[in-house]
């Protein structure tokens, strides 16, 4: 029987690559996005519906998910919508911080809560939440972004226990760098004079050469597909070479030793 996937933030990057991959594998794909009127690529594909969904709009989200679960039997929900808020904490205003938390964390919590009764009634279903390597380890200028992604990791682990007896699975994908609009169009941030040297140091790791080594959205989408079909009882999928290097280092050295090493790089 044809399976159905629902994806948030499918207008670009990882969300769009995931929509295209699942559609190409024969899944019925519901690609949700804030501005479906601008979408020209996904709308041409068969077995794919483009829907309007801003994950920070609670009323729209509840209404959309109600309609989706009345019309379709959804098997997988990919909570992908999110963006980076980058900068020293002091440089960020309350509106920026709130929007980041509302999108990356509250958006996932609300979408998950709205789909849970549907999965409970089916006695099956899977949530795949896109976290980040910076949801498993901290990094300077990423404090609020990391706060949302660490929270998502804990949310997912707790929920995986809570939903297991109902036949519902929860998995996370923790990518390192991906070549998407994340570091361009989607990024929010502010500068502060007191952190000029620190920001310059952090930026060195994001030069053109480093970015060219990031995973492609298609590579990370393949890991999402694998997580969806591998029947493994696995919670976290560390995605990309950079993320695996950092995560393995954390496991081998221990979190405290890795923390001390990284801290030396950013102490002037
Ligand atoms: N790229 C990386 O290096 C990287 C690394 C680790 C994790 N991630 C995570 O991967 C996910 C996808 O990011 P990406 O790399 O594919 O970046 P991207 O190309 O910028 O895509 C982000 C998507 O999220 C959507 N979005 C933002 N706010 C939204 C909202 N309120 N409601 C619905 N959709 C919203 C954007 O929609 P619009 O088109 O409307 O703006 C866009 O479709 C994010 O959760 C991100 O944190 C990315």
mmCIF file of C-alpha atoms and ligand atoms in Angstrom:
data_model
loop_
_atom_site.group_PDB
_atom_site.id
_atom_site.type_symbol
_atom_site.label_atom_id
_atom_site.label_comp_id
_atom_site.label_asym_id
_atom_site.label_seq_id
_atom_site.Cartn_x
_atom_site.Cartn_y
_atom_site.Cartn_z
ATOM 1 C CA UNK A 1 0.000 0.000 0.000
ATOM 2 C CA UNK A 2 1.216 3.501 -0.798
ATOM 3 C CA UNK A 3 2.644 5.301 2.224
ATOM 4 C CA UNK A 4 2.124 8.979 3.000
ATOM 5 C CA UNK A 5 4.587 11.517 4.376
ATOM 6 C CA UNK A 6 3.925 15.022 5.698
ATOM 7 C CA UNK A 7 6.842 17.498 5.736
ATOM 8 C CA UNK A 8 7.109 21.005 7.194
ATOM 9 C CA UNK A 9 9.310 23.698 5.633
ATOM 10 C CA UNK A 10 9.341 21.999 2.218
ATOM 11 C CA UNK A 11 9.895 25.178 0.187
ATOM 12 C CA UNK A 12 13.681 24.796 0.079
ATOM 13 C CA UNK A 13 16.787 22.955 1.240
ATOM 14 C CA UNK A 14 16.376 19.738 3.184
ATOM 15 C CA UNK A 15 12.569 19.878 3.264
ATOM 16 C CA UNK A 16 12.296 20.164 -0.500
ATOM 17 C CA UNK A 17 14.963 17.477 -1.125
ATOM 18 C CA UNK A 18 13.079 15.167 1.262
ATOM 19 C CA UNK A 19 9.771 15.817 -0.512
ATOM 20 C CA UNK A 20 11.330 15.040 -3.907
ATOM 21 C CA UNK A 21 13.061 11.893 -2.653
ATOM 22 C CA UNK A 22 9.997 10.335 -1.005
ATOM 23 C CA UNK A 23 7.837 11.267 -4.008
ATOM 24 C CA UNK A 24 10.361 9.591 -6.334
ATOM 25 C CA UNK A 25 10.223 6.456 -4.158
ATOM 26 C CA UNK A 26 6.451 6.220 -4.637
ATOM 27 C CA UNK A 27 5.287 7.818 -1.389
ATOM 28 C CA UNK A 28 2.298 10.159 -1.390
ATOM 29 C CA UNK A 29 3.938 13.402 -0.285
ATOM 30 C CA UNK A 30 2.337 16.343 1.483
ATOM 31 C CA UNK A 31 4.814 19.214 1.264
ATOM 32 C CA UNK A 32 3.806 22.059 3.569
ATOM 33 C CA UNK A 33 5.313 25.535 3.414
ATOM 34 C CA UNK A 34 4.607 29.132 4.365
ATOM 35 C CA UNK A 35 4.169 30.436 0.806
ATOM 36 C CA UNK A 36 2.894 27.694 -1.515
ATOM 37 C CA UNK A 37 1.948 30.365 -4.091
ATOM 38 C CA UNK A 38 5.690 30.748 -4.853
ATOM 39 C CA UNK A 39 6.298 27.025 -5.393
ATOM 40 C CA UNK A 40 6.867 26.049 -9.017
ATOM 41 C CA UNK A 41 8.844 22.779 -8.816
ATOM 42 C CA UNK A 42 6.936 20.518 -6.411
ATOM 43 C CA UNK A 43 3.558 21.514 -7.846
ATOM 44 C CA UNK A 44 4.525 19.773 -11.101
ATOM 45 C CA UNK A 45 4.982 16.382 -9.406
ATOM 46 C CA UNK A 46 2.359 13.626 -9.274
ATOM 47 C CA UNK A 47 1.260 12.152 -5.972
ATOM 48 C CA UNK A 48 2.331 15.325 -4.205
ATOM 49 C CA UNK A 49 0.203 17.989 -2.553
ATOM 50 C CA UNK A 50 1.563 21.387 -1.598
ATOM 51 C CA UNK A 51 -0.133 22.928 1.446
ATOM 52 C CA UNK A 52 0.152 26.233 3.264
ATOM 53 C CA UNK A 53 1.570 25.955 6.770
ATOM 54 C CA UNK A 54 3.442 28.412 8.934
ATOM 55 C CA UNK A 55 4.400 26.374 12.014
ATOM 56 C CA UNK A 56 4.169 29.474 14.232
ATOM 57 C CA UNK A 57 0.512 30.055 13.303
ATOM 58 C CA UNK A 58 -1.274 27.809 15.824
ATOM 59 C CA UNK A 59 -4.779 28.225 14.375
ATOM 60 C CA UNK A 60 -3.643 27.598 10.798
ATOM 61 C CA UNK A 61 -1.563 24.625 11.926
ATOM 62 C CA UNK A 62 -4.451 22.970 13.811
ATOM 63 C CA UNK A 63 -6.864 23.576 10.946
ATOM 64 C CA UNK A 64 -4.412 22.260 8.314
ATOM 65 C CA UNK A 65 -3.518 19.126 10.275
ATOM 66 C CA UNK A 66 -7.187 18.417 11.021
ATOM 67 C CA UNK A 67 -7.974 18.537 7.291
ATOM 68 C CA UNK A 68 -4.887 16.462 6.400
ATOM 69 C CA UNK A 69 -5.713 13.703 8.901
ATOM 70 C CA UNK A 70 -9.357 13.600 7.732
ATOM 71 C CA UNK A 71 -8.296 13.192 4.108
ATOM 72 C CA UNK A 72 -5.108 11.098 4.342
ATOM 73 C CA UNK A 73 -3.670 8.283 6.407
ATOM 74 C CA UNK A 74 -0.279 9.788 7.260
ATOM 75 C CA UNK A 75 2.599 7.394 8.077
ATOM 76 C CA UNK A 76 5.499 9.780 8.691
ATOM 77 C CA UNK A 77 5.710 13.393 9.836
ATOM 78 C CA UNK A 78 9.027 15.150 9.219
ATOM 79 C CA UNK A 79 9.413 18.201 11.448
ATOM 80 C CA UNK A 80 11.940 20.051 9.340
ATOM 81 C CA UNK A 81 10.906 23.744 9.378
ATOM 82 C CA UNK A 82 13.515 25.801 11.189
ATOM 83 C CA UNK A 83 16.238 28.379 10.781
ATOM 84 C CA UNK A 84 19.353 29.655 12.558
ATOM 85 C CA UNK A 85 19.512 32.658 14.846
ATOM 86 C CA UNK A 86 23.202 33.429 15.081
ATOM 87 C CA UNK A 87 25.022 35.997 17.183
ATOM 88 C CA UNK A 88 26.208 36.707 20.692
ATOM 89 C CA UNK A 89 23.288 36.475 23.110
ATOM 90 C CA UNK A 90 23.755 40.143 24.062
ATOM 91 C CA UNK A 91 23.274 41.162 20.445
ATOM 92 C CA UNK A 92 19.915 39.439 20.029
ATOM 93 C CA UNK A 93 16.642 41.122 20.864
ATOM 94 C CA UNK A 94 13.658 39.537 22.532
ATOM 95 C CA UNK A 95 11.639 39.416 19.311
ATOM 96 C CA UNK A 96 14.422 37.469 17.554
ATOM 97 C CA UNK A 97 14.773 35.041 20.454
ATOM 98 C CA UNK A 98 11.028 34.452 20.731
ATOM 99 C CA UNK A 99 10.629 33.879 16.983
ATOM 100 C CA UNK A 100 13.478 31.339 17.048
ATOM 101 C CA UNK A 101 11.925 29.400 19.930
ATOM 102 C CA UNK A 102 8.430 29.616 18.409
ATOM 103 C CA UNK A 103 9.625 28.241 15.083
ATOM 104 C CA UNK A 104 12.277 25.646 15.932
ATOM 105 C CA UNK A 105 10.791 24.336 19.172
ATOM 106 C CA UNK A 106 7.136 25.317 19.628
ATOM 107 C CA UNK A 107 6.481 24.617 15.936
ATOM 108 C CA UNK A 108 7.683 21.028 16.326
ATOM 109 C CA UNK A 109 5.907 20.487 19.642
ATOM 110 C CA UNK A 110 2.591 21.771 18.259
ATOM 111 C CA UNK A 111 2.758 19.862 14.958
ATOM 112 C CA UNK A 112 3.684 16.675 16.855
ATOM 113 C CA UNK A 113 0.853 17.119 19.350
ATOM 114 C CA UNK A 114 -1.662 17.728 16.562
ATOM 115 C CA UNK A 115 -0.651 14.544 14.681
ATOM 116 C CA UNK A 116 -0.403 12.256 17.726
ATOM 117 C CA UNK A 117 -4.138 11.307 17.963
ATOM 118 C CA UNK A 118 -4.041 10.343 14.265
ATOM 119 C CA UNK A 119 -1.074 8.011 14.848
ATOM 120 C CA UNK A 120 -2.616 6.694 18.092
ATOM 121 C CA UNK A 121 -5.824 5.727 16.295
ATOM 122 C CA UNK A 122 -3.806 4.027 13.511
ATOM 123 C CA UNK A 123 -1.581 2.350 16.142
ATOM 124 C CA UNK A 124 1.388 3.273 13.947
ATOM 125 C CA UNK A 125 3.317 6.261 12.638
ATOM 126 C CA UNK A 126 6.660 7.956 13.001
ATOM 127 C CA UNK A 127 7.860 11.450 13.812
ATOM 128 C CA UNK A 128 11.234 12.363 12.347
ATOM 129 C CA UNK A 129 12.526 15.559 13.938
ATOM 130 C CA UNK A 130 15.380 17.490 12.347
ATOM 131 C CA UNK A 131 17.672 18.604 15.131
ATOM 132 C CA UNK A 132 21.317 19.536 14.518
ATOM 133 C CA UNK A 133 24.838 18.687 15.576
ATOM 134 C CA UNK A 134 24.404 21.877 17.617
ATOM 135 C CA UNK A 135 21.559 20.115 19.400
ATOM 136 C CA UNK A 136 24.114 17.649 20.782
ATOM 137 C CA UNK A 137 27.004 20.010 21.480
ATOM 138 C CA UNK A 138 27.210 23.762 21.984
ATOM 139 C CA UNK A 139 29.060 26.277 19.828
ATOM 140 C CA UNK A 140 29.704 30.018 20.250
ATOM 141 C CA UNK A 141 27.171 32.406 18.672
ATOM 142 C CA UNK A 142 24.603 29.594 18.518
ATOM 143 C CA UNK A 143 23.259 29.731 22.087
ATOM 144 C CA UNK A 144 19.575 30.261 21.299
ATOM 145 C CA UNK A 145 19.655 28.018 18.218
ATOM 146 C CA UNK A 146 21.313 25.319 20.351
ATOM 147 C CA UNK A 147 18.748 25.875 23.096
ATOM 148 C CA UNK A 148 15.984 25.007 20.611
ATOM 149 C CA UNK A 149 17.803 22.018 19.117
ATOM 150 C CA UNK A 150 18.950 20.540 22.480
ATOM 151 C CA UNK A 151 15.337 20.946 23.603
ATOM 152 C CA UNK A 152 14.124 19.107 20.508
ATOM 153 C CA UNK A 153 16.544 16.276 21.199
ATOM 154 C CA UNK A 154 15.238 15.881 24.765
ATOM 155 C CA UNK A 155 11.648 16.291 23.590
ATOM 156 C CA UNK A 156 12.150 13.523 21.025
ATOM 157 C CA UNK A 157 13.857 11.101 23.433
ATOM 158 C CA UNK A 158 11.159 11.577 26.085
ATOM 159 C CA UNK A 159 8.372 11.234 23.566
ATOM 160 C CA UNK A 160 9.918 8.104 22.045
ATOM 161 C CA UNK A 161 9.386 6.342 25.413
ATOM 162 C CA UNK A 162 5.931 7.820 25.900
ATOM 163 C CA UNK A 163 4.585 6.814 22.483
ATOM 164 C CA UNK A 164 6.255 3.406 22.055
ATOM 165 C CA UNK A 165 3.398 1.469 23.688
ATOM 166 C CA UNK A 166 1.010 3.046 21.153
ATOM 167 C CA UNK A 167 3.051 1.770 18.196
ATOM 168 C CA UNK A 168 4.379 5.262 17.400
ATOM 169 C CA UNK A 169 8.097 5.862 16.775
ATOM 170 C CA UNK A 170 10.154 9.023 17.182
ATOM 171 C CA UNK A 171 13.533 9.541 15.504
ATOM 172 C CA UNK A 172 15.870 12.491 15.193
ATOM 173 C CA UNK A 173 18.229 13.453 12.398
ATOM 174 C CA UNK A 174 21.166 15.548 13.608
ATOM 175 C CA UNK A 175 22.922 17.045 10.575
ATOM 176 C CA UNK A 176 26.184 18.953 10.529
ATOM 177 C CA UNK A 177 26.502 21.607 7.816
ATOM 178 C CA UNK A 178 24.202 21.257 4.796
ATOM 179 C CA UNK A 179 24.500 23.282 1.591
ATOM 180 C CA UNK A 180 21.102 25.023 1.738
ATOM 181 C CA UNK A 181 19.650 28.511 2.233
ATOM 182 C CA UNK A 182 20.268 28.044 5.992
ATOM 183 C CA UNK A 183 23.424 30.193 6.085
ATOM 184 C CA UNK A 184 21.984 32.733 3.624
ATOM 185 C CA UNK A 185 18.352 33.721 3.109
ATOM 186 C CA UNK A 186 17.020 31.933 6.209
ATOM 187 C CA UNK A 187 19.588 33.098 8.757
ATOM 188 C CA UNK A 188 18.777 35.745 11.341
ATOM 189 C CA UNK A 189 21.400 37.421 13.546
ATOM 190 C CA UNK A 190 22.947 40.569 14.947
ATOM 191 C CA UNK A 191 26.456 41.823 15.748
ATOM 192 C CA UNK A 192 27.914 43.338 18.917
ATOM 193 C CA UNK A 193 31.299 45.121 19.112
ATOM 194 C CA UNK A 194 32.412 43.222 22.214
ATOM 195 C CA UNK A 195 32.246 39.921 20.302
ATOM 196 C CA UNK A 196 33.961 41.038 17.069
ATOM 197 C CA UNK A 197 37.018 38.743 17.473
ATOM 198 C CA UNK A 198 34.910 35.796 18.500
ATOM 199 C CA UNK A 199 32.568 36.188 15.530
ATOM 200 C CA UNK A 200 35.570 36.477 13.183
ATOM 201 C CA UNK A 201 37.007 33.268 14.616
ATOM 202 C CA UNK A 202 33.679 31.443 14.257
ATOM 203 C CA UNK A 203 33.318 32.766 10.684
ATOM 204 C CA UNK A 204 36.653 31.160 9.710
ATOM 205 C CA UNK A 205 34.909 27.798 9.972
ATOM 206 C CA UNK A 206 32.247 28.965 7.523
ATOM 207 C CA UNK A 207 34.393 30.098 4.593
ATOM 208 C CA UNK A 208 33.603 29.026 1.031
ATOM 209 C CA UNK A 209 35.996 26.080 1.226
ATOM 210 C CA UNK A 210 34.421 24.710 4.430
ATOM 211 C CA UNK A 211 30.908 25.163 3.054
ATOM 212 C CA UNK A 212 31.890 23.276 -0.102
ATOM 213 C CA UNK A 213 32.628 20.272 2.139
ATOM 214 C CA UNK A 214 29.161 20.351 3.766
ATOM 215 C CA UNK A 215 26.730 17.593 2.897
ATOM 216 C CA UNK A 216 24.169 18.245 0.185
ATOM 217 C CA UNK A 217 20.479 18.362 1.041
ATOM 218 C CA UNK A 218 20.031 15.206 -1.078
ATOM 219 C CA UNK A 219 22.574 13.308 1.056
ATOM 220 C CA UNK A 220 20.792 14.227 4.294
ATOM 221 C CA UNK A 221 17.383 13.482 2.716
ATOM 222 C CA UNK A 222 18.680 9.937 1.990
ATOM 223 C CA UNK A 223 19.398 9.517 5.708
ATOM 224 C CA UNK A 224 15.836 10.629 6.493
ATOM 225 C CA UNK A 225 14.568 8.055 3.992
ATOM 226 C CA UNK A 226 16.735 5.347 5.578
ATOM 227 C CA UNK A 227 15.433 6.246 9.049
ATOM 228 C CA UNK A 228 11.861 6.014 7.716
ATOM 229 C CA UNK A 229 12.222 2.501 6.291
ATOM 230 C CA UNK A 230 15.055 0.728 8.151
ATOM 231 C CA UNK A 231 12.813 -0.776 10.884
ATOM 232 C CA UNK A 232 15.606 -0.092 13.382
ATOM 233 C CA UNK A 233 14.862 0.835 16.959
ATOM 234 C CA UNK A 234 17.250 3.792 16.704
ATOM 235 C CA UNK A 235 16.596 7.246 18.114
ATOM 236 C CA UNK A 236 19.382 9.466 16.716
ATOM 237 C CA UNK A 237 20.834 9.548 13.215
ATOM 238 C CA UNK A 238 23.983 11.664 13.080
ATOM 239 C CA UNK A 239 24.046 12.960 9.512
ATOM 240 C CA UNK A 240 27.084 14.078 7.521
ATOM 241 C CA UNK A 241 30.846 13.597 7.836
ATOM 242 C CA UNK A 242 31.439 16.706 9.970
ATOM 243 C CA UNK A 243 28.677 15.789 12.414
ATOM 244 C CA UNK A 244 29.956 12.218 12.697
ATOM 245 C CA UNK A 245 33.536 13.402 13.329
ATOM 246 C CA UNK A 246 32.405 15.754 16.102
ATOM 247 C CA UNK A 247 30.015 13.248 17.639
ATOM 248 C CA UNK A 248 32.590 10.434 17.619
ATOM 249 C CA UNK A 249 35.131 12.804 19.177
ATOM 250 C CA UNK A 250 32.596 13.572 21.903
ATOM 251 C CA UNK A 251 32.040 9.871 22.565
ATOM 252 C CA UNK A 252 35.748 9.001 22.505
ATOM 253 C CA UNK A 253 37.168 11.961 24.448
ATOM 254 C CA UNK A 254 34.110 12.486 26.602
ATOM 255 C CA UNK A 255 31.931 15.596 26.548
ATOM 256 C CA UNK A 256 34.013 17.506 29.138
ATOM 257 C CA UNK A 257 37.337 16.984 27.327
ATOM 258 C CA UNK A 258 35.777 18.015 24.017
ATOM 259 C CA UNK A 259 34.331 21.081 25.723
ATOM 260 C CA UNK A 260 37.759 22.076 27.071
ATOM 261 C CA UNK A 261 39.407 21.613 23.650
ATOM 262 C CA UNK A 262 36.815 23.703 21.858
ATOM 263 C CA UNK A 263 36.912 26.376 24.531
ATOM 264 C CA UNK A 264 40.659 26.884 23.970
ATOM 265 C CA UNK A 265 39.919 27.769 20.329
ATOM 266 C CA UNK A 266 37.595 30.578 21.406
ATOM 267 C CA UNK A 267 39.487 32.030 24.367
ATOM 268 C CA UNK A 268 41.494 35.165 23.513
HETATM 269 N N1 LIG B 1 21.767 23.846 6.689
HETATM 270 C C1 LIG B 1 22.410 23.455 7.771
HETATM 271 O O1 LIG B 1 23.637 23.630 7.881
HETATM 272 C C2 LIG B 1 21.656 22.734 8.881
HETATM 273 C C3 LIG B 1 22.394 22.027 9.829
HETATM 274 C C4 LIG B 1 21.736 21.354 10.862
HETATM 275 C C5 LIG B 1 20.346 21.387 10.920
HETATM 276 N N2 LIG B 1 19.653 22.075 9.982
HETATM 277 C C6 LIG B 1 18.178 22.093 10.098
HETATM 278 O O2 LIG B 1 17.601 21.618 8.900
HETATM 279 C C7 LIG B 1 16.285 22.156 8.788
HETATM 280 C C8 LIG B 1 16.084 22.667 7.361
HETATM 281 O O3 LIG B 1 16.964 23.726 7.104
HETATM 282 P P1 LIG B 1 17.684 23.894 5.691
HETATM 283 O O4 LIG B 1 19.115 23.695 5.909
HETATM 284 O O5 LIG B 1 16.978 23.104 4.650
HETATM 285 O O6 LIG B 1 17.497 25.458 5.446
HETATM 286 P P2 LIG B 1 16.526 26.261 4.434
HETATM 287 O O7 LIG B 1 16.794 25.890 3.026
HETATM 288 O O8 LIG B 1 16.683 27.673 4.838
HETATM 289 O O9 LIG B 1 15.066 25.732 4.796
HETATM 290 C C9 LIG B 1 14.391 26.116 5.957
HETATM 291 C C10 LIG B 1 12.907 25.856 5.732
HETATM 292 O O10 LIG B 1 12.194 26.145 6.943
HETATM 293 C C11 LIG B 1 11.096 26.944 6.577
HETATM 294 N N3 LIG B 1 10.557 27.743 7.644
HETATM 295 C C12 LIG B 1 11.160 28.711 8.391
HETATM 296 N N4 LIG B 1 10.293 29.227 9.255
HETATM 297 C C13 LIG B 1 9.109 28.582 9.067
HETATM 298 C C14 LIG B 1 7.824 28.663 9.643
HETATM 299 N N5 LIG B 1 7.552 29.540 10.617
HETATM 300 N N6 LIG B 1 6.848 27.815 9.196
HETATM 301 C C15 LIG B 1 7.090 26.940 8.215
HETATM 302 N N7 LIG B 1 8.278 26.822 7.605
HETATM 303 C C16 LIG B 1 9.272 27.649 8.026
HETATM 304 C C17 LIG B 1 11.589 27.803 5.407
HETATM 305 O O11 LIG B 1 10.468 28.339 4.732
HETATM 306 P P3 LIG B 1 10.466 29.716 3.888
HETATM 307 O O12 LIG B 1 10.879 29.337 2.494
HETATM 308 O O13 LIG B 1 9.059 30.181 3.970
HETATM 309 O O14 LIG B 1 11.428 30.654 4.537
HETATM 310 C C18 LIG B 1 12.343 26.751 4.614
HETATM 311 O O15 LIG B 1 11.457 25.954 3.864
HETATM 312 C C19 LIG B 1 16.145 23.211 9.876
HETATM 313 O O16 LIG B 1 15.414 22.677 10.966
HETATM 314 C C20 LIG B 1 17.586 23.469 10.289
HETATM 315 O O17 LIG B 1 17.690 23.916 11.645
HETATM 316 C C21 LIG B 1 20.256 22.744 8.959
#
